[in-house]
Tab-separated table of C-alpha atoms in Angstrom:
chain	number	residue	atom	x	y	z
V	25	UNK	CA	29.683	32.568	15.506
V	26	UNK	CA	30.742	30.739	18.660
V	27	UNK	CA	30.292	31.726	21.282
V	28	UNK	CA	26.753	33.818	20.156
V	29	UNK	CA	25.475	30.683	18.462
V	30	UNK	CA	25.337	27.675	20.125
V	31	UNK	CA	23.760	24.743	18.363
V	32	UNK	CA	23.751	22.637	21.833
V	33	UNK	CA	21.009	24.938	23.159
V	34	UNK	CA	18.189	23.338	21.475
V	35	UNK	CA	19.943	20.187	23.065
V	36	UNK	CA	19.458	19.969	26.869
V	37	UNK	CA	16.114	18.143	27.025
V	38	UNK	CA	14.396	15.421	25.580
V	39	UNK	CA	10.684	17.830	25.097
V	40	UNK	CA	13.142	20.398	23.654
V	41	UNK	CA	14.550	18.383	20.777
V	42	UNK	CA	10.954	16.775	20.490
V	43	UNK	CA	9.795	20.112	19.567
V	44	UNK	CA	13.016	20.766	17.329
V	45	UNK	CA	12.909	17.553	15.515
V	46	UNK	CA	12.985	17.988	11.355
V	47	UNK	CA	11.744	14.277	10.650
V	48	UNK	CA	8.918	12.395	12.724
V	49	UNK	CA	8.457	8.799	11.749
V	50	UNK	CA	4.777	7.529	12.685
V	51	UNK	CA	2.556	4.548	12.667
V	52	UNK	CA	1.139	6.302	9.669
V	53	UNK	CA	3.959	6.080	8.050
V	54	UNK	CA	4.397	1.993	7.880
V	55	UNK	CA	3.196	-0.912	5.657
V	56	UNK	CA	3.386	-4.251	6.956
V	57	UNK	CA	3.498	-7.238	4.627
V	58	UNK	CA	2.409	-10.506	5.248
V	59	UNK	CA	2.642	-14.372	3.156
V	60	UNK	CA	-0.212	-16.078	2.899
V	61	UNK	CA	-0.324	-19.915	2.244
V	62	UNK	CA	-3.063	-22.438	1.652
V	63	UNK	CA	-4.210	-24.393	4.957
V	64	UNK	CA	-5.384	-23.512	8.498
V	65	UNK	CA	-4.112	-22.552	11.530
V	66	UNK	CA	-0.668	-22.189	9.482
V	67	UNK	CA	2.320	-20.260	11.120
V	68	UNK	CA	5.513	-21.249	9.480
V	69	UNK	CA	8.324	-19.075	10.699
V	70	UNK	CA	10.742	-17.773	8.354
V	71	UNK	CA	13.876	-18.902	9.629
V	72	UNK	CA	16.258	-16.245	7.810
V	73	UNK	CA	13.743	-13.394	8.891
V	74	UNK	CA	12.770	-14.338	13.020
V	75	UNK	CA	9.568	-13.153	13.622
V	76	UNK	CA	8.293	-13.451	10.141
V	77	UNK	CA	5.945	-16.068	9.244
V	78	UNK	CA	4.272	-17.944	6.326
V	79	UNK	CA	0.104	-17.753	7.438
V	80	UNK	CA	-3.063	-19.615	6.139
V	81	UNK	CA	-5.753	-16.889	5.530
V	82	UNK	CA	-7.619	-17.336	9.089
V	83	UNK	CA	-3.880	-16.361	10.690
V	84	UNK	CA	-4.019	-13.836	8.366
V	85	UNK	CA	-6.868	-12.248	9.388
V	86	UNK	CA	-5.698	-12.891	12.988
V	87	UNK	CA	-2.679	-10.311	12.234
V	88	UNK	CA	-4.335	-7.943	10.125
V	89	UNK	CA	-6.593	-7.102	13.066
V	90	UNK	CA	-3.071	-7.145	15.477
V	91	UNK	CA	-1.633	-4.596	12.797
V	92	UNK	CA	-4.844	-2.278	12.963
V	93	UNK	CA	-5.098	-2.336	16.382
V	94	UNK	CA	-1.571	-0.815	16.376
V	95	UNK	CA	-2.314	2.410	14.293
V	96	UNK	CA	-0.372	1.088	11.128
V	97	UNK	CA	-2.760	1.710	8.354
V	98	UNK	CA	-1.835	-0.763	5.731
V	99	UNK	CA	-0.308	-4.495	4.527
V	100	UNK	CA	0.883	-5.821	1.576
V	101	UNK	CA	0.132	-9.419	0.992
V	102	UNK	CA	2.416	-11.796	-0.980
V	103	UNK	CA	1.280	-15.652	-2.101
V	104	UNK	CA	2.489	-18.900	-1.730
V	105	UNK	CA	0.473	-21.368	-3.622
V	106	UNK	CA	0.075	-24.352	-3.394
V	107	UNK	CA	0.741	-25.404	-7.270
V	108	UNK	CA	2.951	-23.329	-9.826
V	109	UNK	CA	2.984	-23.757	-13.513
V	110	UNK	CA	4.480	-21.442	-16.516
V	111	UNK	CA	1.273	-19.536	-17.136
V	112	UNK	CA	1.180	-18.265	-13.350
V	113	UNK	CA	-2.626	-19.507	-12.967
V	114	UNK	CA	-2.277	-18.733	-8.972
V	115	UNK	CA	-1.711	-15.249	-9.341
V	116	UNK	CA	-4.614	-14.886	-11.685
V	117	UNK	CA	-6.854	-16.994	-10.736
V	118	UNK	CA	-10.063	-15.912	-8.345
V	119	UNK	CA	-9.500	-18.268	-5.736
V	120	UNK	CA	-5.966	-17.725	-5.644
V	121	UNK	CA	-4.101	-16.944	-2.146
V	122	UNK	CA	-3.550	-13.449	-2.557
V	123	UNK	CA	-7.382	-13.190	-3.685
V	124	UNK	CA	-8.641	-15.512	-0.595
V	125	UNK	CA	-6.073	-13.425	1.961
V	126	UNK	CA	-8.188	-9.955	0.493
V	127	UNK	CA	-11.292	-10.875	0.635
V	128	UNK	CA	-11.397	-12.389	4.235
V	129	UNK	CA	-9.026	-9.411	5.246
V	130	UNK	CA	-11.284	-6.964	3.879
V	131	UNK	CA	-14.529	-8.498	5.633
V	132	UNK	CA	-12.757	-8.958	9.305
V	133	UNK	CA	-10.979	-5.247	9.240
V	134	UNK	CA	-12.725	-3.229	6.240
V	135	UNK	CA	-10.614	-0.107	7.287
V	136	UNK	CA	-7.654	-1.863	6.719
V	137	UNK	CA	-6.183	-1.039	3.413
V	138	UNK	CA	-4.829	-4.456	1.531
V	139	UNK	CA	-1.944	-3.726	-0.939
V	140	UNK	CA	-1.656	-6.668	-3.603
V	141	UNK	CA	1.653	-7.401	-4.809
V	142	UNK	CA	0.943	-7.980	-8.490
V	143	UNK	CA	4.163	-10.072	-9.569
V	144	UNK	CA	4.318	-13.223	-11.087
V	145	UNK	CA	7.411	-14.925	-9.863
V	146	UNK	CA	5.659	-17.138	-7.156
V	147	UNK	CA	3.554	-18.159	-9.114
V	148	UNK	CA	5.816	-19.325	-11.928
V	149	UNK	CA	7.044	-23.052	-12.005
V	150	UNK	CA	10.464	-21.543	-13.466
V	151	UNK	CA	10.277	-18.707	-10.396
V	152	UNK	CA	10.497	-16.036	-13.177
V	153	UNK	CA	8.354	-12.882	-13.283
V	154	UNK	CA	6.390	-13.960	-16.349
V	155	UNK	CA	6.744	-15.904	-19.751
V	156	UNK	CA	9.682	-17.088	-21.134
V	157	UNK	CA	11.002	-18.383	-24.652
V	158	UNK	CA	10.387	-21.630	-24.700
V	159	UNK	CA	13.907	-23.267	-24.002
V	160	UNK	CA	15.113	-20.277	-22.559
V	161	UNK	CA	17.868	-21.365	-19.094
V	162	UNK	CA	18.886	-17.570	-19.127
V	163	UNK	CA	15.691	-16.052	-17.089
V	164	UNK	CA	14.938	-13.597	-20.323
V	165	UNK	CA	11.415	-12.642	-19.526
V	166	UNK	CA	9.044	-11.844	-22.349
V	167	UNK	CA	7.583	-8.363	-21.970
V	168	UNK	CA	4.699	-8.007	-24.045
V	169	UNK	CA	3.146	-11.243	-23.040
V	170	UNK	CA	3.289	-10.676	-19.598
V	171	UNK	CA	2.339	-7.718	-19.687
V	172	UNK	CA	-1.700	-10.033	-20.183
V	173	UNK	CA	-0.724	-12.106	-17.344
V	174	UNK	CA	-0.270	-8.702	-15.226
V	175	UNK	CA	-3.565	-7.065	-16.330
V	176	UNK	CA	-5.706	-9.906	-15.234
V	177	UNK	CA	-3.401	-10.420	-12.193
V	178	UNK	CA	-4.379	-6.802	-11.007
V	179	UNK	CA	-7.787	-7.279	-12.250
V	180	UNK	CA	-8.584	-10.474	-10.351
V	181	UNK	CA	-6.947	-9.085	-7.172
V	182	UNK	CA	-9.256	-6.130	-7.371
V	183	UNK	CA	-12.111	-8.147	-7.672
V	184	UNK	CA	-11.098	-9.689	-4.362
V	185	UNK	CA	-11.035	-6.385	-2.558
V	186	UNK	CA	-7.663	-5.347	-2.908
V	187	UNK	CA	-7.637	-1.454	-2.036
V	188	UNK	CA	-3.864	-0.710	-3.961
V	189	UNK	CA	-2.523	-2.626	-6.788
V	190	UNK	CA	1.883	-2.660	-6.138
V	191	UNK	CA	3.031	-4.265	-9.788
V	192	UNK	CA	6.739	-4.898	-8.872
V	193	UNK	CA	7.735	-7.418	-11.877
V	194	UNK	CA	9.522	-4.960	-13.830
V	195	UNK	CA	8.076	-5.159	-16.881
V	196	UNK	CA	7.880	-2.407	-19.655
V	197	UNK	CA	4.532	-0.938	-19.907
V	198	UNK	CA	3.524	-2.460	-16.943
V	199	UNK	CA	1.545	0.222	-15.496
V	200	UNK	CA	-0.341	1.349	-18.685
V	201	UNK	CA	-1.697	-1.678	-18.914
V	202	UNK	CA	-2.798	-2.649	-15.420
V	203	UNK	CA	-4.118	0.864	-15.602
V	204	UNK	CA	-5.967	-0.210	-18.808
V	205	UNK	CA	-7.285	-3.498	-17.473
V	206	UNK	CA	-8.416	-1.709	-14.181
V	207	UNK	CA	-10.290	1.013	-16.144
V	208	UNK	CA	-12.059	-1.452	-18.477
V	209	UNK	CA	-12.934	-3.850	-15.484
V	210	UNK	CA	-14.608	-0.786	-13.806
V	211	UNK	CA	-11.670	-0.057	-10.833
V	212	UNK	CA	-10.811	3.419	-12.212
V	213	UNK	CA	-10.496	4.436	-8.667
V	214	UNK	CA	-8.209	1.738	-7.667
V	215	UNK	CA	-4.393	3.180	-7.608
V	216	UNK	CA	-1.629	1.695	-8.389
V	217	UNK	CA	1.479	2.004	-6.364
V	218	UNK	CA	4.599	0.942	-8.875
V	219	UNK	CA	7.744	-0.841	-7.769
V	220	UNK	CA	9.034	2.060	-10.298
V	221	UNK	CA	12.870	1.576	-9.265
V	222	UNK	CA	13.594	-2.143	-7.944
V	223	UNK	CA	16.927	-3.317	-8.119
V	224	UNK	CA	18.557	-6.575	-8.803
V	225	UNK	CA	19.491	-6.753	-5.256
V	226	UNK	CA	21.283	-8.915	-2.838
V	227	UNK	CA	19.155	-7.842	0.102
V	228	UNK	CA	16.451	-9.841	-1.097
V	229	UNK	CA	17.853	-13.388	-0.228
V	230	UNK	CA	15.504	-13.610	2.989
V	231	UNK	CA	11.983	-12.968	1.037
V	232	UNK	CA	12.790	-15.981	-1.330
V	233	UNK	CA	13.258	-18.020	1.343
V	234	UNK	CA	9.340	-16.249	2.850
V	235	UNK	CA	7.605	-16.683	-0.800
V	236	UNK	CA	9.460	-19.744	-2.105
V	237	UNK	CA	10.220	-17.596	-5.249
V	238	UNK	CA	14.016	-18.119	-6.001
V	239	UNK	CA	14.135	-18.754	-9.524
V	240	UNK	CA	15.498	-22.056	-10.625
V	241	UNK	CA	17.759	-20.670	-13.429
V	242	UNK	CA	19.626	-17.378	-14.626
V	243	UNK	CA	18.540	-14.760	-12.695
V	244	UNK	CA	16.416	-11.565	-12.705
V	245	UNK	CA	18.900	-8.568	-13.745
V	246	UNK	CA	17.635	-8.208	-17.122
V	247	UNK	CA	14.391	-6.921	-15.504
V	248	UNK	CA	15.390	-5.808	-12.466
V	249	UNK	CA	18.140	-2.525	-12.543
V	250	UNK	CA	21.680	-2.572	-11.822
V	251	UNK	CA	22.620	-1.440	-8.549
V	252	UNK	CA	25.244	1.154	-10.414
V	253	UNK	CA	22.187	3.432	-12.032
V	254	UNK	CA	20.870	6.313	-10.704
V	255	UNK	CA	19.783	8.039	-13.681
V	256	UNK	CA	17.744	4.796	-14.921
V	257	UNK	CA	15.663	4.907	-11.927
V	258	UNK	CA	14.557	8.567	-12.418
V	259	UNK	CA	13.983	7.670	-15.909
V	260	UNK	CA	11.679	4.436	-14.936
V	261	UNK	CA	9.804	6.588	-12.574
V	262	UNK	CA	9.118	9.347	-15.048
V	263	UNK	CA	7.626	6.491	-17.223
V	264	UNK	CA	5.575	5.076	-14.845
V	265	UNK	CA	4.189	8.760	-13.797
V	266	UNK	CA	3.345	9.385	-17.531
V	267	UNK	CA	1.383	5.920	-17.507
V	268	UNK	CA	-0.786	6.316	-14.456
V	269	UNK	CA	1.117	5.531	-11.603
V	270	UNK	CA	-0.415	7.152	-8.421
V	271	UNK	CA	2.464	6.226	-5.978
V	272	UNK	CA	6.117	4.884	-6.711
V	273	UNK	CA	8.411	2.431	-4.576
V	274	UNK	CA	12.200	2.264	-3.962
V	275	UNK	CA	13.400	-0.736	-3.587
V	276	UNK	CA	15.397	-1.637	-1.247
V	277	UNK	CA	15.518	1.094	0.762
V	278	UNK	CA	18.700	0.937	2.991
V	279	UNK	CA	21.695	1.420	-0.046
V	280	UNK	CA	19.616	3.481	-2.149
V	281	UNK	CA	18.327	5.967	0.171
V	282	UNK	CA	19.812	8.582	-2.644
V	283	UNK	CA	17.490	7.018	-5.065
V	284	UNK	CA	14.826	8.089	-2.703
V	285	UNK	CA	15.956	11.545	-2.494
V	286	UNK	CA	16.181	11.845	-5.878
V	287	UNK	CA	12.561	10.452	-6.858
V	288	UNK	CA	10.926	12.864	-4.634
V	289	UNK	CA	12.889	15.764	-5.737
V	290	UNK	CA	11.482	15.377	-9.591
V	291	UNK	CA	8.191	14.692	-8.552
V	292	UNK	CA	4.857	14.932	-6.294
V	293	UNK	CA	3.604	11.311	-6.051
V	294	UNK	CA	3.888	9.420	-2.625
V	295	UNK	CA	7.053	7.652	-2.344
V	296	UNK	CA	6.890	4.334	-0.469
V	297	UNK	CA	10.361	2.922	0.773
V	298	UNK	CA	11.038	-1.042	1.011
V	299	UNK	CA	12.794	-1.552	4.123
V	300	UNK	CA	13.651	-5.181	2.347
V	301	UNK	CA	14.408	-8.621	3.764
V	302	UNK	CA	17.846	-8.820	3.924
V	303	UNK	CA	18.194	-5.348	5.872
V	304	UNK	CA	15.743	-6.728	8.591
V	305	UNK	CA	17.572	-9.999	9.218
V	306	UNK	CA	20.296	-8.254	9.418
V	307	UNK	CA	18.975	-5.843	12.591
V	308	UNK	CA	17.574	-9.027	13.508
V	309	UNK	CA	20.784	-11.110	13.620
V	310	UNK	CA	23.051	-8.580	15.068
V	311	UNK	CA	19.929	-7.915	18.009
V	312	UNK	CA	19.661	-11.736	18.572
V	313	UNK	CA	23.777	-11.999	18.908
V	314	UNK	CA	23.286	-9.055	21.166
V	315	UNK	CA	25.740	-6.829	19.258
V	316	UNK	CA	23.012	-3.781	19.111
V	317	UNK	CA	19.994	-1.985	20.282
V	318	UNK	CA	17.304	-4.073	17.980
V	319	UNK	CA	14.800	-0.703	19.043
V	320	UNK	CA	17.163	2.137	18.298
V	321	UNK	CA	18.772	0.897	15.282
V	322	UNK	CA	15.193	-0.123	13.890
V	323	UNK	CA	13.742	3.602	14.921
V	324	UNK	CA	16.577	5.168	13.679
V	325	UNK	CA	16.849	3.087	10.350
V	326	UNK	CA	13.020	3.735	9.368
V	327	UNK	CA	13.867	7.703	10.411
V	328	UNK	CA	16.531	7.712	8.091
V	329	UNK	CA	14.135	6.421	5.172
V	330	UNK	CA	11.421	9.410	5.739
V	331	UNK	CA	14.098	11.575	6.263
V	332	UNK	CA	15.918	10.673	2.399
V	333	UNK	CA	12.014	11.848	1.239
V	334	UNK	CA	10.299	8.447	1.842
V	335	UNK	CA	6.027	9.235	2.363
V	336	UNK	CA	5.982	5.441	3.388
V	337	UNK	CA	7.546	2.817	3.931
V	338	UNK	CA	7.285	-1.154	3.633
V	339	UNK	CA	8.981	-2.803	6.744
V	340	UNK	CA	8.947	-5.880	8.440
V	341	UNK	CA	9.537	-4.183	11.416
V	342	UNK	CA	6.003	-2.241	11.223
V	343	UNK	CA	4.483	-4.258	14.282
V	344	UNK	CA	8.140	-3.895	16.524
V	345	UNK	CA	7.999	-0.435	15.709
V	346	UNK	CA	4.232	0.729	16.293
V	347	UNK	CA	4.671	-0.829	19.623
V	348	UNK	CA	8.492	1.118	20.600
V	349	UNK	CA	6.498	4.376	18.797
V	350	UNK	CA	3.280	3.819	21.068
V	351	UNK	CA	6.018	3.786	24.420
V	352	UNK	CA	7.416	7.463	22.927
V	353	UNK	CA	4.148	8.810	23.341
């Protein structure tokens, strides 16, 4: 009791709360994800995220090395191709994007690990994640179908080098049977990191505009959850735990931070947090109107994402904040 106990104490200097401090974020702790297009010498910026670009493989491998250089372990690489049809082909296919962005990635910076984002919806000419009934205007994916289209989407990107394979379409069963088509294809030691509670988010607005993946009817909320569920998500990431899933994603990470919390209190995985479009622009838009700190309010956001129980933690911010982490030290 005041005045014995005086919480201020451990206070008065910056080394003393350094060496008080219950949650340290790290370079470690980041994912950086990058869109690749077809072309060279492409850099197409993003003009709802600033500082995000669209790259052709060569720029690519250009910021791959950049993001090693910093410390930050990992990316994630979306596509962009340069065709769609219904039956995905450019997600599947060998000499798709994602599969050329891998391979050169892995070759330039083979320490680098390259997460694949194994969804479908780019790739689709509808700008659904997967098959639908023919006819179909309401978005309905089928499950069991795409569930193929997934398997030899993970299979194909593994082939290219792909380290992690990130399935975030949504689908039933999804994991079990990438897991399946991994095993038979001979990458039993690839893991798979699920996108095991994604939500039918607003936040997401930005990244269509980055991977050209709105979809051109209906929407996606009879895959994707409803913002309202809590005890859904736990359920979908039990599910994906019983089928193989080595690490889980929440996504986003920003307005479901008690999602987070509650995923890592029911289980051991690594829990990766998506720090998603829309919450970056919207540092990014307040920063560029001068209204905030862009440095504090980033560092403090991604603290607050470990802190909730995130392991790691997808941000567009990854390069930003390696470089504001690097100054700490």
């Amino acid at each position: 009791m005041f005045p014995i106990t005086r919480p201020r104490r451990l206070r008065q200097t910056s080394q003393l709360r350094r060496m008080v401090r219950e949650t340290v974020l790290t370079t470690n702790d980041l994912i950086y994800p990058l869109f690749a297009v077809p072309g060279e010498g492409v850099a197409t910026e993003v003009k709802s995220m600033p500082g995000v670009f669209q790259l052709s493989v060569d720029k690519i491998v250009e910021d791959a090395k950049e993001v090693y250089d910093l410390g930050i372990p990992s990316i994630i690489l979306f596509g962009i191709p340069d065709t769609k049809d219904t039956d995905a082909t450019g997600a599947w296919h060998d000499c798709g994007i994602v599969q050329k962005a891998a391979t050169a990635v892995k070759e330039a910076v083979p320490d680098l690990i390259v997460i694949a984002d194994t969804c479908l919806c780019e790739y689709t000419s509808h700008g659904h994640c997967g098959y639908l009934e023919v006819g179909d205007l309401t978005g309905r994916v089928l499950n069991d179908p795409t569930l193929e289209l997934l398997k030899k989407t993970a299979v194909s990107q593994a082939k290219a080098g792909a380290d992690i394979i990130a399935p975030s379409g949504m689908m039933d069963g999804f994991v079990s049977a990438i897991r399946q088509g991994l095993d038979e294809a001979g990458f039993e030691d690839t893991p798979i990191l699920s996108y095991a509670a994604k939500y039918a988010s607003a936040y997401y607005g930005p990244f269509r505009d980055a991977a050209e993946s709105s979809p051109q009817f209906g929407d996606r909320r009879t895959y994707q959850m409803d913002p309202g569920n809590a005890r859904e998500a736990l359920k979908e990431v039990q599910l994906d735990v019983e089928e193989g899933a080595d690490m889980l994603m929440v996504k986003p990470a920003l307005s479901y931070m008690d999602i987070i919390w509650r995923v890592k209190e029911i289980t051991d995985l690594p829990v990766a947090a998506y720090n998603v479009s829309g919450e970056y622009a919207m540092i990014k838009a307040a920063a560029l109107n001068g209204w905030i700190d862009e440095k504090r309010v980033t560092l403090e956001t991604l603290t607050s994402f470990k802190r909730a129980g995130a392991d790691l933690i997808l941000t567009y911010h990854a390069k930003d904040a390696a470089r504001w982490l690097q100054e700490q030290d």
